[in-house]
Amino acid sequence: MVHVNIFDTTLRDGEQSPGVNLNQLEKLEIARQLERFGVDIMEAGFPASSQGDFEAVKSIAQTIKNSSVTGLARAVKSDIDIAWDALKDAAEPRLHVFLATSPIHMQYKLMKTPEQVVQTAVDMVTYAKQKFSHVEWSAEDASRSDLDFLVKIITKVIDAGATVINLPDTVGYTTPEEYGRMFRYIRENVPNIHRAALSCHCHDDLGMAVANSLAAIENGATQVEGTINGIGERAGNASLEEIAVALNIRKDKYPYATNLVLKEIKRTSDIVSRFTGMKVPGNKAVVGKNAFAHESGIHQDGVLKNALTYEIITPEMVGVQSNDLVLGKHSGRHAFKDKIEQMGFVLSAEKLNEAFQSFKQLTDHKKEVTDEDLFTILIDIQTAAVDVKKYELVAFQVQYASANLPTATVALTTPEGERVETARTGSGSVEALYNTLEALMKEKIHLTDFNLSSVGSGRDALAEVHVKMTVNGTTVSGRGSAQDVLEAAAKAFINAVNRVFFNQKAAKEPATL
Ligand code: KIV
Ligand code: ZN
């Protein structure tokens, strides 16, 4: 079987999804999960884009040992220098440098002639090779580029030392037949192509990103790039979990091997969804809630007789647990610890203690605590920042009566350690609560999105709230969970505001979990 390298760009192209705003600890946690999932290469960010991204890439590079860590750079020396500073401690540092090659990008965006583009690409790959032994060069908008121009520039950048050539469908324009033909053409016409890996990178604007990636693999791509849950710019990137499962289920058609651990798919998808606030649609292939649900009587009957009648992927294959081992009021610390280890969490003694207390509090109100509940509690504790000044909720009360204006009273401690308290009204309970929280904070806050969902089912399910807001002009997101919807709403608001303090601290020093 031919081996195909998996290049994950959830933390770079995925993080470019509108409204997504991960902090350093969340990025680090996603990176650790990507390592468990078995990706060969992970793109941890774009170090020159901001100090925060630089620090995040640096901490991931210092932590991850079993995947090669890369960072994006424009074709300019300063980006390459900054990327090297962020990546030099990685087990296998790698640079990803890109330059557009399509006529429209060269003329209007770069304002360079094709000859100048070739020269810049060659110069920057040569420069990068003085620092990095692995250099990936991307021909941005390759799918709308002239094939013979691609042959010429690829030949030269390989001579300059590029070890991977990536041909992105940047605007999600191509079709499987066309994209496959481009890979075949490059394989057959670039004389030194055997000296580099050939990579595909697809966007989903026309809904063909996964199909296009598979066509590229069939036509000579030895590396595939994508994101978890298909998140990314505009309509997103090719969904890596879909590619992984397609390659596995249809081995008959795709005789290609990867290092991915398919059982880690569900956990990886859950973590990415929770941190980004981008819910996975119920009907999403492979990881959607309904991917294994059979509604029609005929289908249910068939599955009971033989699962293969309507089920081509088993839930177990992608790590969906069918037998949630439920914990309850009487479960002790030992059972709790075993359970969370089974779920893939490694917590410090202090955080384990905190998690056990939260679990015990939950069992006072909820008879059975499911895996989903535990995951929600644990993931928040796992990535809670320590040693950062922040607002903390002391107590709150909301009065609602259908005939009166809702009123909220809130007590908080401020980042300076002062206890403050006030009350405000609003046209609804959440508005009253948010008006009160805002009145207690010094920051200028503007809420842009509010999303409430339940974790699992049942009347006693946990509530989860995701918010997006600007705080002093910076866009941040926040999340909070609790059994009560208003408490979850308050936590999400405070979590979003506290991110501003965390980001300020993290921009100065790398964070650790
Ligand atoms: O889609 C694209 O072209 C990219 C490049 C930076 C590789 O993401
Ligand atoms: Zn892209």
Short mmCIF file of C-alpha atoms and ligand atoms in Angstrom, two decimals:
data_model
loop_
_atom_site.label_atom_id
_atom_site.label_comp_id
_atom_site.label_asym_id
_atom_site.label_seq_id
_atom_site.Cartn_x
_atom_site.Cartn_y
_atom_site.Cartn_z
CA MET A 1 0.00 0.00 0.00
CA VAL A 2 1.19 3.52 -0.74
CA HIS A 3 1.52 5.65 2.41
CA VAL A 4 -0.29 8.99 2.44
CA ASN A 5 0.86 11.63 4.92
CA ILE A 6 -1.86 13.43 6.85
CA PHE A 7 -1.31 17.17 7.28
CA ASP A 8 -3.75 18.78 9.70
CA THR A 9 -4.36 22.51 9.47
CA THR A 10 -7.19 22.87 12.02
CA LEU A 11 -5.07 25.26 14.06
CA ARG A 12 -4.17 27.47 11.09
CA ASP A 13 -6.66 27.32 8.18
CA GLY A 14 -9.36 25.99 10.56
CA GLU A 15 -8.75 28.80 13.01
CA GLN A 16 -9.36 31.22 10.13
CA SER A 17 -13.08 30.27 10.28
CA PRO A 18 -15.15 33.38 10.87
CA GLY A 19 -15.69 33.97 14.60
CA VAL A 20 -13.27 31.27 15.77
CA ASN A 21 -10.93 32.47 18.44
CA LEU A 22 -8.90 29.83 20.26
CA ASN A 23 -6.65 30.70 23.16
CA GLN A 24 -3.21 29.17 23.67
CA LEU A 25 -4.33 26.49 26.12
CA GLU A 26 -7.11 25.36 23.81
CA LYS A 27 -4.70 25.22 20.87
CA LEU A 28 -2.29 23.15 22.93
CA GLU A 29 -5.04 20.75 23.95
CA ILE A 30 -6.19 20.37 20.32
CA ALA A 31 -2.56 19.78 19.29
CA ARG A 32 -2.19 17.00 21.87
CA GLN A 33 -5.34 15.37 20.60
CA LEU A 34 -4.15 15.63 16.97
CA GLU A 35 -0.97 13.84 18.05
CA ARG A 36 -3.09 11.06 19.60
CA PHE A 37 -5.12 10.92 16.39
CA GLY A 38 -1.84 10.20 14.58
CA VAL A 39 -1.49 13.11 12.16
CA ASP A 40 1.94 13.14 10.53
CA ILE A 41 2.15 16.92 10.36
CA MET A 42 0.22 19.61 12.18
CA GLU A 43 0.17 23.23 11.13
CA ALA A 44 0.08 25.01 14.48
CA GLY A 45 -0.51 28.54 13.20
CA PHE A 46 0.96 31.51 11.36
CA PRO A 47 3.70 32.77 13.70
CA ALA A 48 4.23 36.15 12.02
CA SER A 49 0.53 37.02 12.14
CA SER A 50 0.45 37.99 15.85
CA GLN A 51 2.42 37.64 19.06
CA GLY A 52 -0.32 35.35 20.40
CA ASP A 53 -0.03 33.02 17.41
CA PHE A 54 3.75 33.04 17.71
CA GLU A 55 3.56 31.95 21.37
CA ALA A 56 0.94 29.30 20.60
CA VAL A 57 3.07 27.78 17.82
CA LYS A 58 6.11 27.87 20.09
CA SER A 59 4.40 26.06 22.95
CA ILE A 60 2.98 23.43 20.57
CA ALA A 61 6.41 22.95 18.96
CA GLN A 62 7.94 22.42 22.40
CA THR A 63 5.25 19.95 23.50
CA ILE A 64 4.48 17.70 20.52
CA LYS A 65 6.91 14.86 19.94
CA ASN A 66 5.21 12.39 17.59
CA SER A 67 4.03 14.68 14.80
CA SER A 68 6.04 17.15 12.78
CA VAL A 69 4.98 20.71 13.69
CA THR A 70 4.84 23.37 11.01
CA GLY A 71 3.91 27.04 10.72
CA LEU A 72 2.82 29.18 7.80
CA ALA A 73 4.92 31.98 6.33
CA ARG A 74 4.46 34.38 3.45
CA ALA A 75 7.30 34.44 0.95
CA VAL A 76 9.19 37.11 2.88
CA LYS A 77 12.35 36.71 4.95
CA SER A 78 10.92 38.22 8.15
CA ASP A 79 8.02 35.68 8.20
CA ILE A 80 10.50 32.83 7.74
CA ASP A 81 12.75 34.15 10.53
CA ILE A 82 9.81 34.48 12.93
CA ALA A 83 8.57 30.99 12.00
CA TRP A 84 12.03 29.57 12.75
CA ASP A 85 12.06 31.22 16.19
CA ALA A 86 8.68 29.66 16.95
CA LEU A 87 9.47 26.21 15.53
CA LYS A 88 13.15 25.57 16.19
CA ASP A 89 12.51 23.50 19.35
CA ALA A 90 10.12 21.10 17.59
CA ALA A 91 11.01 17.41 17.29
CA GLU A 92 10.80 17.84 13.52
CA PRO A 93 10.45 21.53 12.59
CA ARG A 94 8.97 22.28 9.21
CA LEU A 95 8.21 25.47 7.30
CA HIS A 96 5.18 26.04 5.09
CA VAL A 97 5.81 28.95 2.74
CA PHE A 98 3.33 30.00 0.07
CA LEU A 99 3.11 32.24 -2.97
CA ALA A 100 0.25 32.60 -5.46
CA THR A 101 0.69 31.32 -8.99
CA SER A 102 -2.65 32.00 -10.73
CA PRO A 103 -2.79 34.86 -13.27
CA ILE A 104 -5.45 36.70 -11.26
CA HIS A 105 -3.50 36.50 -7.98
CA MET A 106 -0.14 37.38 -9.57
CA GLN A 107 -1.52 40.38 -11.45
CA TYR A 108 -3.96 41.89 -8.94
CA LYS A 109 -2.86 40.71 -5.51
CA LEU A 110 0.92 40.34 -5.81
CA MET A 111 1.36 42.80 -8.68
CA LYS A 112 4.28 40.71 -9.88
CA THR A 113 5.12 39.25 -13.28
CA PRO A 114 5.29 35.42 -13.51
CA GLU A 115 9.11 35.71 -13.73
CA GLN A 116 9.23 37.74 -10.50
CA VAL A 117 7.00 35.14 -8.80
CA VAL A 118 9.38 32.34 -9.84
CA GLN A 119 12.35 34.31 -8.56
CA THR A 120 10.69 35.14 -5.22
CA ALA A 121 9.63 31.52 -4.69
CA VAL A 122 13.14 30.23 -5.43
CA ASP A 123 14.80 32.89 -3.25
CA MET A 124 12.51 32.25 -0.27
CA VAL A 125 12.79 28.45 -0.44
CA THR A 126 16.58 28.82 -0.67
CA TYR A 127 16.51 31.15 2.33
CA ALA A 128 14.22 28.84 4.32
CA LYS A 129 16.49 25.85 3.64
CA GLN A 130 19.30 27.55 5.54
CA LYS A 131 17.20 26.99 8.68
CA PHE A 132 14.68 24.21 8.03
CA SER A 133 15.44 20.79 6.60
CA HIS A 134 11.75 20.29 5.73
CA VAL A 135 10.26 23.03 3.57
CA GLU A 136 6.80 22.84 2.05
CA TRP A 137 6.09 25.28 -0.75
CA SER A 138 2.47 26.00 -1.72
CA ALA A 139 1.40 27.37 -5.07
CA GLU A 140 -1.59 29.32 -3.78
CA ASP A 141 -4.59 29.10 -6.13
CA ALA A 142 -2.83 26.29 -8.03
CA SER A 143 -6.11 24.95 -9.41
CA ARG A 144 -6.59 28.20 -11.38
CA SER A 145 -2.95 28.39 -12.49
CA ASP A 146 -1.46 27.60 -15.87
CA LEU A 147 -0.20 24.00 -15.85
CA ASP A 148 3.02 24.70 -17.72
CA PHE A 149 3.79 27.65 -15.45
CA LEU A 150 3.29 25.27 -12.51
CA VAL A 151 5.70 22.75 -14.06
CA LYS A 152 8.31 25.47 -14.44
CA ILE A 153 8.06 26.97 -10.95
CA ILE A 154 7.78 23.59 -9.18
CA THR A 155 10.91 22.30 -10.95
CA LYS A 156 12.82 25.37 -9.73
CA VAL A 157 11.61 25.33 -6.12
CA ILE A 158 12.46 21.63 -5.82
CA ASP A 159 15.94 22.47 -7.10
CA ALA A 160 16.05 25.20 -4.44
CA GLY A 161 15.35 22.57 -1.76
CA ALA A 162 11.57 22.29 -1.28
CA THR A 163 10.72 18.87 0.16
CA VAL A 164 6.93 19.12 -0.28
CA ILE A 165 4.97 20.74 -3.10
CA ASN A 166 1.40 21.63 -2.22
CA LEU A 167 -1.17 22.46 -4.90
CA PRO A 168 -4.16 24.08 -3.17
CA ASP A 169 -7.62 24.56 -4.54
CA THR A 170 -7.66 27.84 -2.60
CA VAL A 171 -11.12 29.00 -3.65
CA GLY A 172 -12.84 25.60 -3.81
CA TYR A 173 -13.38 25.92 -7.56
CA THR A 174 -12.10 22.68 -9.05
CA THR A 175 -13.81 19.34 -9.75
CA PRO A 176 -12.46 15.87 -8.94
CA GLU A 177 -11.68 15.09 -12.58
CA GLU A 178 -9.88 18.42 -13.14
CA TYR A 179 -7.96 18.36 -9.87
CA GLY A 180 -6.90 14.74 -10.43
CA ARG A 181 -5.73 15.65 -13.94
CA MET A 182 -3.57 18.47 -12.55
CA PHE A 183 -1.80 16.06 -10.16
CA ARG A 184 -1.23 13.56 -12.94
CA TYR A 185 0.18 16.28 -15.18
CA ILE A 186 2.59 17.48 -12.50
CA ARG A 187 3.72 13.91 -11.71
CA GLU A 188 4.33 13.24 -15.39
CA ASN A 189 5.95 16.53 -16.40
CA VAL A 190 8.04 17.84 -13.49
CA PRO A 191 11.40 16.09 -14.02
CA ASN A 192 12.55 16.22 -10.37
CA ILE A 193 9.14 15.55 -8.74
CA HIS A 194 10.47 12.28 -7.23
CA ARG A 195 12.59 14.45 -4.89
CA ALA A 196 9.52 15.96 -3.17
CA ALA A 197 6.23 14.83 -1.68
CA LEU A 198 3.16 16.07 -3.55
CA SER A 199 0.33 17.46 -1.47
CA CYS A 200 -3.33 18.42 -1.98
CA HIS A 201 -5.24 21.08 -0.04
CA CYS A 202 -8.91 21.65 -0.84
CA HIS A 203 -11.59 24.12 0.16
CA ASP A 204 -15.25 23.26 0.17
CA ASP A 205 -16.96 26.18 -1.58
CA LEU A 206 -18.71 23.85 -4.04
CA GLY A 207 -18.99 20.96 -1.57
CA MET A 208 -16.31 18.91 -3.36
CA ALA A 209 -13.29 19.25 -1.03
CA VAL A 210 -13.22 15.61 0.11
CA ALA A 211 -13.94 14.23 -3.38
CA ASN A 212 -11.24 16.48 -4.85
CA SER A 213 -8.72 15.34 -2.21
CA LEU A 214 -9.44 11.68 -2.96
CA ALA A 215 -9.04 12.36 -6.70
CA ALA A 216 -5.65 13.96 -6.00
CA ILE A 217 -4.54 10.92 -4.00
CA GLU A 218 -5.60 8.62 -6.82
CA ASN A 219 -3.50 10.71 -9.19
CA GLY A 220 -0.24 10.89 -7.30
CA ALA A 221 -0.67 13.07 -4.19
CA THR A 222 1.26 11.55 -1.28
CA GLN A 223 0.07 14.07 1.31
CA VAL A 224 -3.44 15.32 2.05
CA GLU A 225 -4.24 18.49 3.98
CA GLY A 226 -7.46 19.21 5.81
CA THR A 227 -9.12 20.08 9.09
CA ILE A 228 -11.16 18.34 11.75
CA ASN A 229 -14.91 18.74 11.16
CA GLY A 230 -13.98 20.49 7.88
CA ILE A 231 -13.74 23.89 9.57
CA GLY A 232 -11.91 26.69 7.78
CA GLU A 233 -12.12 29.85 5.67
CA ARG A 234 -15.56 30.44 4.12
CA ALA A 235 -17.15 26.99 3.50
CA GLY A 236 -14.21 25.28 5.17
CA ASN A 237 -11.49 22.79 4.24
CA ALA A 238 -11.58 19.11 3.35
CA SER A 239 -12.72 17.19 6.40
CA LEU A 240 -9.88 14.92 7.54
CA GLU A 241 -12.11 12.47 9.39
CA GLU A 242 -14.17 11.95 6.23
CA ILE A 243 -11.05 11.33 4.14
CA ALA A 244 -9.68 8.93 6.79
CA VAL A 245 -12.86 6.88 6.94
CA ALA A 246 -13.36 6.91 3.15
CA LEU A 247 -9.82 5.54 2.68
CA ASN A 248 -10.53 2.84 5.26
CA ILE A 249 -14.04 1.77 4.23
CA ARG A 250 -13.22 1.84 0.51
CA LYS A 251 -9.78 0.16 0.69
CA ASP A 252 -10.88 -1.78 -2.36
CA LYS A 253 -10.81 1.45 -4.36
CA TYR A 254 -8.19 3.38 -2.40
CA PRO A 255 -5.18 1.17 -1.54
CA TYR A 256 -3.53 3.83 0.63
CA ALA A 257 -2.35 3.61 4.24
CA THR A 258 -2.18 6.38 6.85
CA ASN A 259 -0.97 6.54 10.47
CA LEU A 260 -4.35 7.72 11.75
CA VAL A 261 -5.99 6.08 14.75
CA LEU A 262 -9.63 6.05 13.67
CA LYS A 263 -10.90 5.47 17.22
CA GLU A 264 -9.71 8.96 18.13
CA ILE A 265 -12.00 10.60 15.56
CA LYS A 266 -14.96 11.26 17.87
CA ARG A 267 -12.86 12.73 20.68
CA THR A 268 -10.93 14.91 18.23
CA SER A 269 -14.14 16.15 16.65
CA ASP A 270 -15.73 16.86 20.05
CA ILE A 271 -12.75 18.84 21.31
CA VAL A 272 -12.54 20.94 18.16
CA SER A 273 -16.28 21.58 18.16
CA ARG A 274 -16.37 22.53 21.83
CA PHE A 275 -13.40 24.91 21.67
CA THR A 276 -14.34 26.59 18.41
CA GLY A 277 -18.03 26.82 19.28
CA MET A 278 -18.74 25.40 15.79
CA LYS A 279 -21.40 22.76 16.31
CA VAL A 280 -21.20 19.65 14.17
CA PRO A 281 -24.44 19.38 12.13
CA GLY A 282 -26.49 16.28 13.01
CA ASN A 283 -26.26 14.97 9.47
CA LYS A 284 -22.49 15.54 9.07
CA ALA A 285 -20.76 12.48 7.61
CA VAL A 286 -18.79 10.34 10.11
CA VAL A 287 -19.17 12.57 13.21
CA GLY A 288 -22.74 13.95 13.07
CA LYS A 289 -25.11 12.89 15.87
CA ASN A 290 -27.34 11.15 13.34
CA ALA A 291 -24.54 9.44 11.42
CA PHE A 292 -25.43 6.13 13.10
CA ALA A 293 -29.14 6.71 13.84
CA HIS A 294 -31.70 4.71 11.91
CA GLU A 295 -35.13 6.32 11.93
CA SER A 296 -37.21 4.45 9.39
CA GLY A 297 -38.82 1.17 10.49
CA ILE A 298 -37.49 -0.66 7.43
CA HIS A 299 -33.92 0.46 8.21
CA GLN A 300 -34.23 -0.41 11.91
CA ASP A 301 -35.53 -3.85 11.03
CA GLY A 302 -32.67 -4.39 8.56
CA VAL A 303 -30.00 -3.26 11.05
CA LEU A 304 -31.39 -5.56 13.74
CA LYS A 305 -31.16 -8.52 11.36
CA ASN A 306 -27.72 -7.58 10.06
CA ALA A 307 -26.09 -4.20 10.79
CA LEU A 308 -24.38 -4.20 7.39
CA THR A 309 -27.73 -3.79 5.64
CA TYR A 310 -27.71 -0.05 6.31
CA GLU A 311 -24.54 0.61 8.31
CA ILE A 312 -21.29 0.94 6.40
CA ILE A 313 -19.36 2.54 9.30
CA THR A 314 -19.64 1.20 12.82
CA PRO A 315 -19.80 3.71 15.69
CA GLU A 316 -16.95 1.80 17.40
CA MET A 317 -14.66 2.36 14.40
CA VAL A 318 -14.65 6.13 14.97
CA GLY A 319 -14.73 5.96 18.78
CA VAL A 320 -18.42 6.59 19.39
CA GLN A 321 -19.20 4.77 22.65
CA SER A 322 -22.49 2.94 22.49
CA ASN A 323 -22.36 1.89 26.14
CA ASP A 324 -21.80 5.07 28.09
CA LEU A 325 -20.60 3.86 31.49
CA VAL A 326 -22.68 6.09 33.70
CA LEU A 327 -21.40 7.47 37.00
CA GLY A 328 -23.71 8.54 39.82
CA LYS A 329 -23.97 9.89 43.35
CA HIS A 330 -22.24 6.88 44.89
CA SER A 331 -19.30 6.67 42.51
CA GLY A 332 -16.09 7.24 44.40
CA ARG A 333 -12.90 9.09 43.55
CA HIS A 334 -11.28 5.89 42.28
CA ALA A 335 -14.04 5.09 39.77
CA PHE A 336 -14.05 8.72 38.71
CA LYS A 337 -10.29 8.75 38.10
CA ASP A 338 -10.44 5.48 36.12
CA LYS A 339 -13.27 6.83 34.04
CA ILE A 340 -11.60 10.09 33.12
CA GLU A 341 -8.37 8.32 32.25
CA GLN A 342 -10.32 6.02 29.96
CA MET A 343 -11.74 9.16 28.38
CA GLY A 344 -8.22 10.34 27.59
CA PHE A 345 -7.83 13.08 30.24
CA VAL A 346 -4.58 13.59 32.10
CA LEU A 347 -5.14 16.11 34.90
CA SER A 348 -2.82 17.51 37.53
CA ALA A 349 -3.69 16.50 41.13
CA GLU A 350 -5.15 19.96 41.71
CA LYS A 351 -7.32 19.89 38.59
CA LEU A 352 -8.38 16.30 39.33
CA ASN A 353 -9.61 17.45 42.71
CA GLU A 354 -11.52 20.33 41.16
CA ALA A 355 -13.04 17.98 38.57
CA PHE A 356 -14.16 15.54 41.27
CA GLN A 357 -15.82 18.37 43.25
CA SER A 358 -17.67 19.56 40.13
CA PHE A 359 -18.74 15.99 39.40
CA LYS A 360 -20.05 15.57 42.97
CA GLN A 361 -21.98 18.85 42.75
CA LEU A 362 -23.55 17.68 39.51
CA THR A 363 -24.66 14.39 41.04
CA ASP A 364 -26.64 16.37 43.65
CA HIS A 365 -28.94 17.48 40.84
CA LYS A 366 -28.54 14.82 38.19
CA LYS A 367 -29.07 11.13 38.82
CA GLU A 368 -26.81 9.85 36.11
CA VAL A 369 -23.73 11.63 34.84
CA THR A 370 -22.94 10.59 31.26
CA ASP A 371 -19.71 10.67 29.28
CA GLU A 372 -20.92 13.81 27.54
CA ASP A 373 -21.49 15.57 30.88
CA LEU A 374 -18.07 14.54 32.13
CA PHE A 375 -16.43 15.61 28.89
CA THR A 376 -18.03 19.06 29.24
CA ILE A 377 -16.82 19.51 32.82
CA LEU A 378 -13.35 18.10 32.20
CA ILE A 379 -12.53 19.96 29.04
CA ASP A 380 -13.25 23.26 30.78
CA ILE A 381 -11.17 22.37 33.82
CA GLN A 382 -8.35 21.01 31.65
CA THR A 383 -7.98 24.31 29.80
CA ALA A 384 -8.75 26.69 32.68
CA ALA A 385 -5.97 29.23 32.96
CA VAL A 386 -4.17 29.33 36.27
CA ASP A 387 -2.34 32.36 37.68
CA VAL A 388 -4.23 34.89 35.57
CA LYS A 389 -6.11 37.80 37.12
CA LYS A 390 -9.77 37.51 36.21
CA TYR A 391 -13.38 38.23 37.06
CA GLU A 392 -15.03 35.56 39.19
CA LEU A 393 -18.72 35.02 39.76
CA VAL A 394 -19.60 35.05 43.47
CA ALA A 395 -23.41 34.82 43.30
CA PHE A 396 -26.32 35.94 41.18
CA GLN A 397 -30.09 36.06 41.22
CA VAL A 398 -32.55 36.70 38.40
CA GLN A 399 -36.18 37.60 39.02
CA TYR A 400 -38.58 36.86 36.22
CA ALA A 401 -42.34 37.30 36.16
CA SER A 402 -44.32 37.48 32.93
CA ALA A 403 -45.85 40.83 33.90
CA ASN A 404 -42.67 42.52 35.19
CA LEU A 405 -39.33 43.59 33.79
CA PRO A 406 -36.73 40.88 34.60
CA THR A 407 -34.12 42.01 37.13
CA ALA A 408 -30.69 40.52 37.81
CA THR A 409 -28.49 41.04 40.86
CA VAL A 410 -24.87 39.90 40.56
CA ALA A 411 -21.86 39.81 42.87
CA LEU A 412 -18.39 39.46 41.30
CA THR A 413 -14.78 39.69 42.31
CA THR A 414 -12.78 41.86 39.93
CA PRO A 415 -9.28 41.12 38.56
CA GLU A 416 -7.99 43.44 41.31
CA GLY A 417 -9.63 41.23 43.95
CA GLU A 418 -12.40 43.66 44.92
CA ARG A 419 -15.94 42.39 45.56
CA VAL A 420 -18.58 44.35 43.63
CA GLU A 421 -22.34 43.99 43.42
CA THR A 422 -25.18 45.64 41.51
CA ALA A 423 -28.57 45.08 39.85
CA ARG A 424 -30.00 45.93 36.41
CA THR A 425 -33.11 45.15 34.39
CA GLY A 426 -33.45 43.92 30.83
CA SER A 427 -36.20 42.94 28.42
CA GLY A 428 -35.40 39.26 29.09
CA SER A 429 -33.59 37.32 31.83
CA VAL A 430 -30.36 36.93 29.85
CA GLU A 431 -30.33 40.59 28.89
CA ALA A 432 -30.88 41.62 32.54
CA LEU A 433 -28.03 39.33 33.58
CA TYR A 434 -25.68 40.59 30.87
CA ASN A 435 -26.58 44.25 31.56
CA THR A 436 -25.67 43.68 35.20
CA LEU A 437 -22.39 41.89 34.44
CA GLU A 438 -21.43 44.65 32.04
CA ALA A 439 -22.21 47.32 34.62
CA LEU A 440 -19.82 45.63 37.05
CA MET A 441 -16.93 45.43 34.56
CA LYS A 442 -14.63 48.19 33.41
CA GLU A 443 -14.37 46.81 29.89
CA LYS A 444 -16.30 48.04 26.87
CA ILE A 445 -18.35 45.02 25.82
CA HIS A 446 -20.48 44.33 22.76
CA LEU A 447 -22.21 40.95 22.45
CA THR A 448 -22.40 39.71 18.85
CA ASP A 449 -23.64 36.12 19.19
CA PHE A 450 -25.32 33.93 21.78
CA ASN A 451 -25.91 30.23 21.39
CA LEU A 452 -27.58 27.90 23.90
CA SER A 453 -27.66 24.12 23.60
CA SER A 454 -28.12 21.11 25.83
CA VAL A 455 -25.45 18.51 26.53
CA GLY A 456 -27.19 15.19 25.87
CA SER A 457 -30.88 14.77 26.44
CA GLY A 458 -33.38 14.84 29.31
CA ARG A 459 -34.85 17.63 31.41
CA ASP A 460 -31.89 17.59 33.74
CA ALA A 461 -29.33 17.90 30.91
CA LEU A 462 -26.46 20.34 31.31
CA ALA A 463 -26.87 23.64 29.46
CA GLU A 464 -24.01 24.93 27.36
CA VAL A 465 -23.71 28.53 26.16
CA HIS A 466 -21.28 29.90 23.57
CA VAL A 467 -20.97 33.66 23.13
CA LYS A 468 -19.04 35.92 20.81
CA MET A 469 -18.31 39.49 21.75
CA THR A 470 -15.90 42.34 21.38
CA VAL A 471 -14.15 43.41 24.55
CA ASN A 472 -12.33 46.75 24.27
CA GLY A 473 -12.35 46.27 20.50
CA THR A 474 -10.90 42.72 20.56
CA THR A 475 -13.06 39.87 19.27
CA VAL A 476 -13.31 36.99 21.73
CA SER A 477 -15.53 33.99 22.25
CA GLY A 478 -16.51 32.35 25.53
CA ARG A 479 -18.25 29.25 26.73
CA GLY A 480 -19.87 28.11 29.94
CA SER A 481 -21.82 25.11 31.11
CA ALA A 482 -24.05 24.53 34.12
CA GLN A 483 -27.26 22.79 34.93
CA ASP A 484 -29.09 26.08 34.88
CA VAL A 485 -29.23 27.99 31.59
CA LEU A 486 -28.73 31.38 33.25
CA GLU A 487 -25.70 30.18 35.16
CA ALA A 488 -24.24 28.78 31.92
CA ALA A 489 -24.97 32.15 30.25
CA ALA A 490 -23.22 34.08 33.05
CA LYS A 491 -20.19 31.77 32.92
CA ALA A 492 -19.86 32.13 29.13
CA PHE A 493 -19.96 35.94 29.40
CA ILE A 494 -17.32 36.02 32.14
CA ASN A 495 -15.20 33.42 30.32
CA ALA A 496 -15.16 35.61 27.19
CA VAL A 497 -14.13 38.75 29.09
CA ASN A 498 -11.42 36.86 31.02
CA ARG A 499 -9.89 35.72 27.74
CA VAL A 500 -8.71 39.24 27.14
CA PHE A 501 -6.57 39.07 30.30
CA PHE A 502 -5.39 35.58 29.45
CA ASN A 503 -4.46 36.58 25.88
CA GLN A 504 -2.51 39.59 27.18
CA LYS A 505 -0.51 37.32 29.47
CA ALA A 506 -0.08 34.55 26.88
CA ALA A 507 1.19 37.04 24.28
CA LYS A 508 4.18 37.59 26.55
CA GLU A 509 4.99 34.02 27.59
CA PRO A 510 4.14 30.53 26.32
CA ALA A 511 1.31 28.84 28.20
CA THR A 512 1.51 25.34 29.62
CA LEU A 513 -1.30 23.03 30.62
O1 KIV B 1 -5.91 27.56 0.67
C1 KIV B 1 -4.75 27.94 0.52
O2 KIV B 1 -4.27 28.23 -0.58
C2 KIV B 1 -3.92 28.03 1.71
C3 KIV B 1 -2.47 28.29 1.48
C4 KIV B 1 -1.91 29.23 2.47
C5 KIV B 1 -1.76 26.98 1.47
O3 KIV B 1 -4.39 27.82 2.81
ZN ZN B 2 -6.38 26.86 2.64
#
